[in-house]
Amino acid sequence: MKINRTTLPNGLRLVHCQLATTRMVAINVLYRVGSANETPDRTGFAHLFEHLMFGGTVRYPDYDAVLQQAQGENNAYTTWDYTDYYVTLPARNLAIGLDVELDRMAGLAFTPQSLEVQRKVVMEEFKQTHLNQPYGDLQHLLARLSFGTPTGTPDDYRCEHPYSWPTIGLELQHIADATMPQVKDFFRRFYRPDNAILCVTGDVTWEEVLGCLSLNVERRTLKDFTTETSRAKDFKLPYSNFKTRKTTVYRPVPQPLLLMAFYLPPRSDADFPVCDMLSDLLANGKSSRFNQHLVEQRQLFLSLDAYVDGRLGTGQLMIEGIPADGVTMAEAEAAVWDELQAVQRELVGDEELQKLKNRFETTFELQISDYQRLAEQLAYYEMLGDAHRLFDEVPSYQAIDSERLRTVARRILDPANACVLHYLCSADS
């Protein structure tokens, strides 16, 4: 695949890949702003803006209606480090899609009505997903336990580090209290061309994309800036500064849950693919070690999963499981540590290692064969430094050998590098 890249005079980074396998086009806009750009006394703004960006502009009061008429679909999501928006539509309607996206970038129609509508939507989502359902506070507990400043119990930890609250926000009241001047200031600082990456993939040429952009940029104020962008920092926490953080909470939930989180290097680190492979070794598929040993053979867990959360700063390898009936949390945790110690002690066999590599390559090829997913990934890797790095992933995984896997496992899967949460049923207290 040929990848075209350039940076426009206004600072907007542009990535393009033409595909002959589709008659569609994907327009992906990644803004380098997430919950890590917030402050502890004013959280949830990045997620609020994910919703506000669909409130329309002066030229396009009904954003969704315009795209529907152009046979397009759209969506967005927020992370700690960035917010991603994407549109898919027929390639012949590229100009409409770009026009709408750049109009949002040039300036939203900030109205009291739009703010109140989206505020209510976000607050309702907060209530439904984090306050009014079983395990809803799990993300808050883990973020505070992992990245908060200890002052006693995790409920008392000070949330100073920008990863110490989930993307939806630390408190519901922060969204309830958001004012129009605060919202406008957030947009001014972060929703700017020089803080964005625009990626276009599909059945359009590089020249067609440049032509559409040139027309749109010229008729907007996309190059008039008076303030610097407040970019997120790369928060790298040294592993040596941590000791095991462990806590137990009691909640009215149907089953207890074990959560173990291990600190990882940033997503751009050369060892991150090894950490990802470790999570696959433990819990990717029916033949994975957790499933074979702890779910099927010993029947200690009803379910047990492992996955990595890659971030621009310190990430985490997560292990999450529901013990089987009659299995104590202490027994469940001890069994997981036995498996982790085996990975640190013994070299992975050639056949098992090759299976992991083959599975990753197959998954990777399936992902980039989808034009929308490709646009999303190219924008993400451009944020990491260069969109071309996306195609270095398979070689980097194929180069991992058993010794390197064990070496990284010994460093990452160390009790001194872990946060452990026992989430128990209230009836157990």
Coordinates of C-alpha atoms in Angstrom, one line a residue:
M1 CA 0.0 0.0 0.0
K2 CA 1.3 3.5 -0.9
I3 CA 0.8 6.0 2.0
N4 CA 0.9 9.7 1.2
R5 CA 1.6 12.2 4.0
T6 CA 2.0 15.9 4.3
T7 CA 1.5 18.7 6.7
L8 CA -0.6 21.7 5.5
P9 CA 0.5 25.3 6.3
N10 CA -2.1 25.5 9.1
G11 CA -0.5 22.5 10.8
L12 CA -3.1 19.9 9.9
R13 CA -1.4 16.6 9.2
L14 CA -2.8 14.7 6.3
V15 CA -2.5 11.0 5.5
H16 CA -3.9 9.2 2.5
C17 CA -4.1 5.7 1.1
Q18 CA -6.0 4.9 -2.2
L19 CA -7.7 1.5 -2.3
A20 CA -9.1 -0.2 -5.4
T21 CA -11.1 -2.7 -3.3
T22 CA -13.9 -0.4 -2.4
R23 CA -16.0 2.3 -3.9
M24 CA -16.3 4.0 -0.5
V25 CA -14.2 6.4 1.3
A26 CA -13.4 6.8 5.0
I27 CA -12.5 10.2 6.5
N28 CA -10.9 9.9 9.9
V29 CA -10.1 12.9 12.1
L30 CA -8.0 12.2 15.2
Y31 CA -7.6 15.1 17.7
R32 CA -4.7 14.8 20.1
V33 CA -6.9 15.4 23.1
G34 CA -8.3 13.0 25.7
S35 CA -9.0 12.8 29.3
A36 CA -5.3 13.2 30.0
N37 CA -5.6 16.8 28.9
E38 CA -8.1 17.6 31.7
T39 CA -7.4 18.7 35.2
P40 CA -8.6 16.9 38.4
D41 CA -11.2 19.6 39.1
R42 CA -12.7 19.6 35.6
T43 CA -12.9 16.2 34.1
G44 CA -15.1 14.6 31.4
F45 CA -14.6 17.4 28.9
A46 CA -13.0 15.3 26.3
H47 CA -15.9 12.9 26.3
L48 CA -18.4 15.7 26.4
F49 CA -16.8 17.1 23.3
E50 CA -17.1 13.8 21.5
H51 CA -20.8 14.5 21.8
L52 CA -20.8 18.2 21.2
M53 CA -19.0 17.8 17.9
F54 CA -22.2 16.3 16.5
G55 CA -24.2 19.4 17.5
G56 CA -23.8 21.1 14.1
T57 CA -22.2 24.2 12.7
V58 CA -23.5 27.5 11.4
R59 CA -23.4 26.2 7.9
Y60 CA -24.6 22.7 8.8
P61 CA -27.0 23.0 11.8
D62 CA -27.9 19.3 11.4
Y63 CA -24.7 17.4 11.0
D64 CA -26.2 13.9 10.8
A65 CA -28.9 14.9 8.2
V66 CA -26.2 16.2 5.8
L67 CA -24.2 13.0 6.0
Q68 CA -27.3 10.8 5.7
Q69 CA -28.2 12.7 2.5
A70 CA -24.7 11.9 1.3
Q71 CA -25.3 8.2 2.2
G72 CA -22.8 8.5 4.9
E73 CA -22.4 7.1 8.4
N74 CA -20.3 8.4 11.3
N75 CA -19.2 7.7 14.8
A76 CA -16.6 8.7 17.4
Y77 CA -14.9 7.5 20.6
T78 CA -12.7 9.0 23.4
T79 CA -9.6 7.7 25.0
W80 CA -7.1 9.0 27.6
D81 CA -4.8 10.3 24.8
Y82 CA -7.0 11.2 21.8
T83 CA -10.5 11.5 20.4
D84 CA -11.3 9.9 17.1
Y85 CA -14.1 10.8 14.6
Y86 CA -14.8 9.0 11.4
V87 CA -17.2 9.2 8.5
T88 CA -17.8 6.6 5.7
L89 CA -19.6 7.5 2.5
P90 CA -19.5 6.8 -1.2
A91 CA -16.2 8.1 -2.8
R92 CA -18.2 10.4 -5.1
N93 CA -19.3 12.3 -2.0
L94 CA -15.8 12.9 -0.7
A95 CA -16.1 16.7 -1.0
I96 CA -19.2 16.7 1.1
G97 CA -17.6 14.7 3.8
L98 CA -14.5 16.8 4.0
D99 CA -16.6 20.0 3.9
V100 CA -18.6 18.9 6.9
E101 CA -15.5 17.8 8.9
L102 CA -13.5 20.9 8.2
D103 CA -16.5 23.1 9.1
R104 CA -16.7 21.4 12.5
M105 CA -13.0 22.1 12.9
A106 CA -13.4 25.7 11.9
G107 CA -16.0 26.3 14.6
L108 CA -19.0 24.6 16.1
A109 CA -22.3 26.4 16.6
F110 CA -22.0 26.8 20.3
T111 CA -25.5 27.3 21.5
P112 CA -26.9 26.9 25.0
Q113 CA -29.4 24.4 23.6
S114 CA -26.7 22.2 22.1
L115 CA -24.7 22.3 25.3
E116 CA -27.7 21.4 27.5
V117 CA -28.8 18.5 25.2
Q118 CA -25.3 16.9 25.1
R119 CA -24.7 17.6 28.8
K120 CA -27.8 15.6 29.6
V121 CA -26.8 12.8 27.2
V122 CA -23.3 12.5 28.8
M123 CA -24.7 12.7 32.3
E124 CA -27.2 10.0 31.6
E125 CA -24.4 7.8 30.1
F126 CA -22.4 8.3 33.2
K127 CA -25.3 7.2 35.4
Q128 CA -26.1 4.2 33.3
T129 CA -22.6 2.9 32.8
H130 CA -20.8 3.9 36.0
L131 CA -23.4 4.4 38.7
N132 CA -26.5 2.3 38.1
Q133 CA -25.1 -1.1 37.0
P134 CA -23.1 -3.9 38.5
Y135 CA -19.3 -3.3 38.3
G136 CA -20.0 0.2 37.1
D137 CA -17.4 1.8 39.3
L138 CA -14.7 -0.7 38.2
Q139 CA -12.9 1.8 35.9
H140 CA -12.9 4.5 38.5
L141 CA -11.5 2.1 41.2
L142 CA -8.8 0.8 38.9
A143 CA -7.7 4.2 37.6
R144 CA -7.5 5.6 41.1
L145 CA -5.7 2.5 42.5
S146 CA -3.2 2.4 39.6
F147 CA -2.4 6.1 39.1
G148 CA -3.7 7.9 42.2
T149 CA -1.6 9.3 44.9
P150 CA -1.9 7.0 48.0
T151 CA -3.4 8.7 51.1
G152 CA -5.1 5.7 52.7
T153 CA -7.7 3.5 51.0
P154 CA -8.2 3.8 47.2
D155 CA -11.3 5.8 47.8
D156 CA -9.1 8.4 49.5
Y157 CA -6.4 8.4 46.8
R158 CA -5.8 11.9 45.3
C159 CA -6.4 11.9 41.6
E160 CA -3.5 14.1 40.4
H161 CA -2.1 12.0 37.6
P162 CA -4.1 12.4 34.4
Y163 CA -4.7 8.6 34.1
S164 CA -6.2 8.5 37.6
W165 CA -9.8 8.9 36.3
P166 CA -11.6 7.2 33.4
T167 CA -12.4 9.0 30.2
I168 CA -16.0 9.6 31.2
G169 CA -14.8 11.8 34.0
L170 CA -14.0 11.7 37.7
E171 CA -17.3 13.1 39.0
L172 CA -20.7 13.6 37.4
Q173 CA -20.8 17.1 38.9
H174 CA -17.9 18.2 36.7
I175 CA -20.1 17.8 33.6
A176 CA -23.1 19.3 35.4
D177 CA -21.1 22.4 36.2
A178 CA -19.5 22.9 32.8
T179 CA -20.1 26.4 31.6
M180 CA -20.2 27.8 28.0
P181 CA -16.9 29.8 28.5
Q182 CA -15.1 26.6 29.7
V183 CA -16.4 24.6 26.8
K184 CA -15.4 27.2 24.2
D185 CA -11.9 27.5 25.8
F186 CA -11.5 23.7 25.5
F187 CA -12.4 23.8 21.9
R188 CA -10.1 26.7 21.2
R189 CA -7.1 25.0 22.8
F190 CA -7.5 21.5 21.4
Y191 CA -9.9 21.3 18.4
R192 CA -7.4 23.0 16.0
P193 CA -5.8 21.9 12.7
D194 CA -2.4 21.8 14.3
N195 CA -3.6 19.4 16.9
A196 CA -5.4 17.1 14.4
I197 CA -4.6 14.3 11.9
L198 CA -6.9 13.8 9.0
C199 CA -6.7 10.4 7.2
V200 CA -8.6 9.6 4.0
T201 CA -8.7 6.0 2.6
G202 CA -10.7 4.5 -0.2
D203 CA -11.4 5.0 -3.8
V204 CA -9.9 8.5 -4.2
T205 CA -6.6 9.8 -5.4
W206 CA -4.1 11.9 -3.5
E207 CA -4.7 14.8 -5.9
E208 CA -8.5 14.6 -5.4
V209 CA -8.0 14.8 -1.6
L210 CA -5.6 17.7 -1.9
G211 CA -7.9 19.6 -4.2
C212 CA -10.9 19.3 -1.9
L213 CA -8.8 20.4 1.1
S214 CA -7.3 23.4 -0.7
L215 CA -10.8 24.7 -1.5
N216 CA -12.1 24.2 2.0
V217 CA -9.0 25.6 3.9
E218 CA -9.0 28.7 1.8
R219 CA -12.6 29.7 2.7
R220 CA -12.2 29.1 6.4
T221 CA -10.2 30.6 9.2
L222 CA -8.3 27.3 9.8
K223 CA -5.0 29.0 9.8
D224 CA -5.6 31.9 12.1
F225 CA -4.3 31.0 15.5
T226 CA -3.3 33.1 18.5
T227 CA -2.7 30.6 21.2
E228 CA -0.5 27.5 21.6
T229 CA -2.1 24.1 21.7
S230 CA -2.0 22.5 25.2
R231 CA -0.8 19.1 24.2
A232 CA -0.9 16.2 26.6
K233 CA 2.3 15.1 28.2
D234 CA 3.8 11.7 27.8
F235 CA 3.3 10.3 31.3
K236 CA 5.9 7.7 31.9
L237 CA 5.9 6.2 35.3
P238 CA 9.1 4.2 36.3
Y239 CA 8.3 0.7 37.3
S240 CA 10.8 0.9 40.1
N241 CA 8.6 3.6 41.8
F242 CA 5.8 1.2 42.4
K243 CA 5.0 -1.4 45.0
T244 CA 2.1 -3.8 44.9
R245 CA -1.1 -1.9 45.3
K246 CA -3.9 -4.1 46.5
T247 CA -7.4 -3.5 47.8
T248 CA -10.7 -5.2 48.3
V249 CA -14.2 -3.7 47.8
Y250 CA -17.6 -5.0 48.5
R251 CA -20.5 -4.3 46.2
P252 CA -24.0 -5.6 45.5
V253 CA -22.9 -7.7 42.4
P254 CA -24.0 -11.2 41.3
Q255 CA -20.4 -12.6 41.3
P256 CA -17.0 -11.7 42.6
L257 CA -14.4 -10.4 40.2
L258 CA -10.6 -10.5 40.2
L259 CA -8.7 -7.7 38.5
M260 CA -4.9 -7.5 38.2
A261 CA -3.2 -4.7 36.3
F262 CA 0.5 -4.6 35.4
Y263 CA 2.2 -1.3 34.3
L264 CA 3.4 -1.3 30.7
P265 CA 5.8 0.9 28.8
P266 CA 4.2 3.5 26.4
R267 CA 2.6 2.3 23.2
S268 CA 5.6 3.5 21.1
D269 CA 8.1 1.4 23.2
A270 CA 9.9 -1.4 21.4
D271 CA 8.8 -3.9 24.0
F272 CA 5.1 -3.1 23.7
P273 CA 4.5 -5.8 21.0
V274 CA 6.1 -8.3 23.4
C275 CA 3.6 -7.3 26.1
D276 CA 0.8 -7.7 23.7
M277 CA 2.0 -11.2 22.8
L278 CA 2.2 -12.0 26.5
S279 CA -1.5 -11.2 26.8
D280 CA -2.3 -13.4 23.8
L281 CA -0.3 -16.2 25.2
L282 CA -2.3 -16.0 28.4
A283 CA -5.8 -15.5 27.2
N284 CA -6.3 -15.3 23.4
G285 CA -8.5 -18.2 22.3
K286 CA -9.5 -21.6 23.6
S287 CA -6.0 -22.9 23.4
S288 CA -4.6 -20.1 25.6
R289 CA -3.0 -21.0 28.9
F290 CA -5.6 -19.4 31.1
N291 CA -8.5 -21.1 29.3
Q292 CA -6.7 -24.5 29.1
H293 CA -5.3 -24.6 32.6
L294 CA -7.6 -22.5 34.8
V295 CA -11.0 -22.6 33.1
E296 CA -11.2 -26.0 31.6
Q297 CA -8.8 -28.3 33.4
R298 CA -8.8 -26.9 37.0
Q299 CA -12.2 -25.2 36.6
L300 CA -11.2 -22.4 39.0
F301 CA -12.7 -19.7 36.8
L302 CA -15.9 -19.2 34.9
S303 CA -14.1 -16.8 32.6
L304 CA -10.6 -15.3 32.6
D305 CA -9.2 -12.8 30.2
A306 CA -6.1 -10.8 29.6
Y307 CA -5.5 -7.8 27.3
V308 CA -3.3 -4.7 27.0
D309 CA -4.3 -1.1 27.2
G310 CA -1.7 0.8 25.2
R311 CA -1.3 4.5 25.8
L312 CA 1.0 7.4 25.0
G313 CA 2.2 7.2 28.6
T314 CA 2.2 4.3 30.9
G315 CA -0.2 1.6 29.8
Q316 CA -1.5 -1.6 31.5
L317 CA -1.8 -5.3 31.0
M318 CA -5.1 -6.3 32.5
I319 CA -6.2 -9.7 33.8
E320 CA -9.9 -10.0 34.6
G321 CA -11.6 -13.1 35.8
I322 CA -14.7 -14.4 37.6
P323 CA -13.9 -17.3 39.9
A324 CA -16.0 -20.4 39.8
D325 CA -18.5 -21.1 42.6
G326 CA -16.8 -22.2 45.8
V327 CA -13.4 -20.8 44.8
T328 CA -12.1 -18.2 47.2
M329 CA -10.5 -15.0 45.8
A330 CA -7.3 -16.0 47.5
E331 CA -7.3 -19.4 45.6
A332 CA -8.2 -17.7 42.3
E333 CA -5.4 -15.1 42.6
A334 CA -2.8 -17.7 43.6
A335 CA -3.7 -19.8 40.6
V336 CA -3.2 -16.8 38.3
W337 CA 0.2 -16.1 39.9
D338 CA 1.2 -19.7 39.3
E339 CA 0.5 -19.3 35.6
L340 CA 2.4 -16.0 35.4
Q341 CA 5.4 -17.5 37.2
A342 CA 5.5 -20.4 34.7
V343 CA 5.7 -17.8 31.8
Q344 CA 8.6 -16.2 33.6
R345 CA 10.3 -19.5 34.4
E346 CA 10.0 -21.5 31.2
L347 CA 10.6 -20.7 27.6
V348 CA 7.6 -20.8 25.3
G349 CA 7.8 -23.7 22.8
D350 CA 8.4 -23.0 19.1
E351 CA 5.0 -24.3 18.1
E352 CA 3.1 -22.2 20.6
L353 CA 5.1 -19.1 19.7
Q354 CA 4.5 -19.5 16.0
K355 CA 0.8 -20.0 16.6
L356 CA 0.8 -16.6 18.4
K357 CA 2.5 -14.9 15.5
N358 CA 0.2 -16.5 12.9
R359 CA -2.8 -15.4 14.9
F360 CA -1.6 -11.8 15.2
E361 CA -0.7 -11.6 11.4
T362 CA -4.1 -12.9 10.4
T363 CA -5.9 -10.5 12.7
F364 CA -3.8 -7.6 11.4
E365 CA -4.5 -8.4 7.8
L366 CA -8.2 -8.6 8.4
Q367 CA -8.1 -5.2 10.1
I368 CA -6.3 -3.3 7.5
S369 CA -8.4 -4.9 4.7
D370 CA -11.3 -2.8 6.0
Y371 CA -11.0 0.8 4.6
Q372 CA -12.5 2.5 7.7
R373 CA -10.3 0.5 10.1
L374 CA -7.3 1.3 8.0
A375 CA -8.0 5.0 8.1
E376 CA -8.3 4.9 11.9
Q377 CA -5.1 2.9 12.3
L378 CA -3.1 5.1 9.9
A379 CA -4.2 8.2 11.9
Y380 CA -3.2 6.5 15.1
Y381 CA 0.3 5.6 13.9
E382 CA 0.8 9.1 12.5
M383 CA 0.1 10.3 16.0
L384 CA 2.8 7.9 17.2
G385 CA 5.2 9.5 14.7
D386 CA 4.7 8.1 11.3
A387 CA 1.8 6.3 9.6
H388 CA 4.2 4.0 7.9
R389 CA 4.9 2.4 11.3
L390 CA 1.6 0.5 11.0
F391 CA 3.3 -1.8 8.5
D392 CA 6.2 -2.5 10.8
E393 CA 3.9 -4.3 13.3
V394 CA 3.9 -7.7 11.7
P395 CA 7.7 -7.8 11.3
S396 CA 8.2 -6.7 14.9
Y397 CA 5.9 -9.5 16.2
Q398 CA 7.6 -12.1 13.9
A399 CA 11.0 -11.1 15.3
I400 CA 10.0 -11.9 18.9
D401 CA 11.7 -15.0 20.2
S402 CA 11.1 -17.1 23.4
E403 CA 14.0 -15.6 25.3
R404 CA 12.8 -12.1 24.7
L405 CA 9.2 -13.1 25.7
R406 CA 10.5 -14.5 29.0
T407 CA 12.7 -11.5 29.7
V408 CA 9.9 -9.1 29.3
A409 CA 7.5 -11.3 31.3
R410 CA 9.9 -11.3 34.2
R411 CA 9.9 -7.5 34.2
I412 CA 6.2 -6.9 33.6
L413 CA 4.5 -9.7 35.4
D414 CA 6.2 -8.9 38.7
P415 CA 4.2 -8.5 41.9
A416 CA 6.0 -5.2 42.5
N417 CA 4.6 -4.0 39.2
A418 CA 1.0 -5.0 39.9
C419 CA -2.3 -3.5 41.1
V420 CA -4.7 -6.1 42.4
L421 CA -8.4 -5.5 43.0
H422 CA -10.7 -8.0 44.7
Y423 CA -14.2 -7.0 43.8
L424 CA -16.5 -9.0 46.2
C425 CA -20.2 -9.5 46.7
S426 CA -21.6 -7.6 49.6
A427 CA -22.9 -10.8 51.0
D428 CA -19.3 -12.0 51.5
S429 CA -18.5 -9.1 53.9

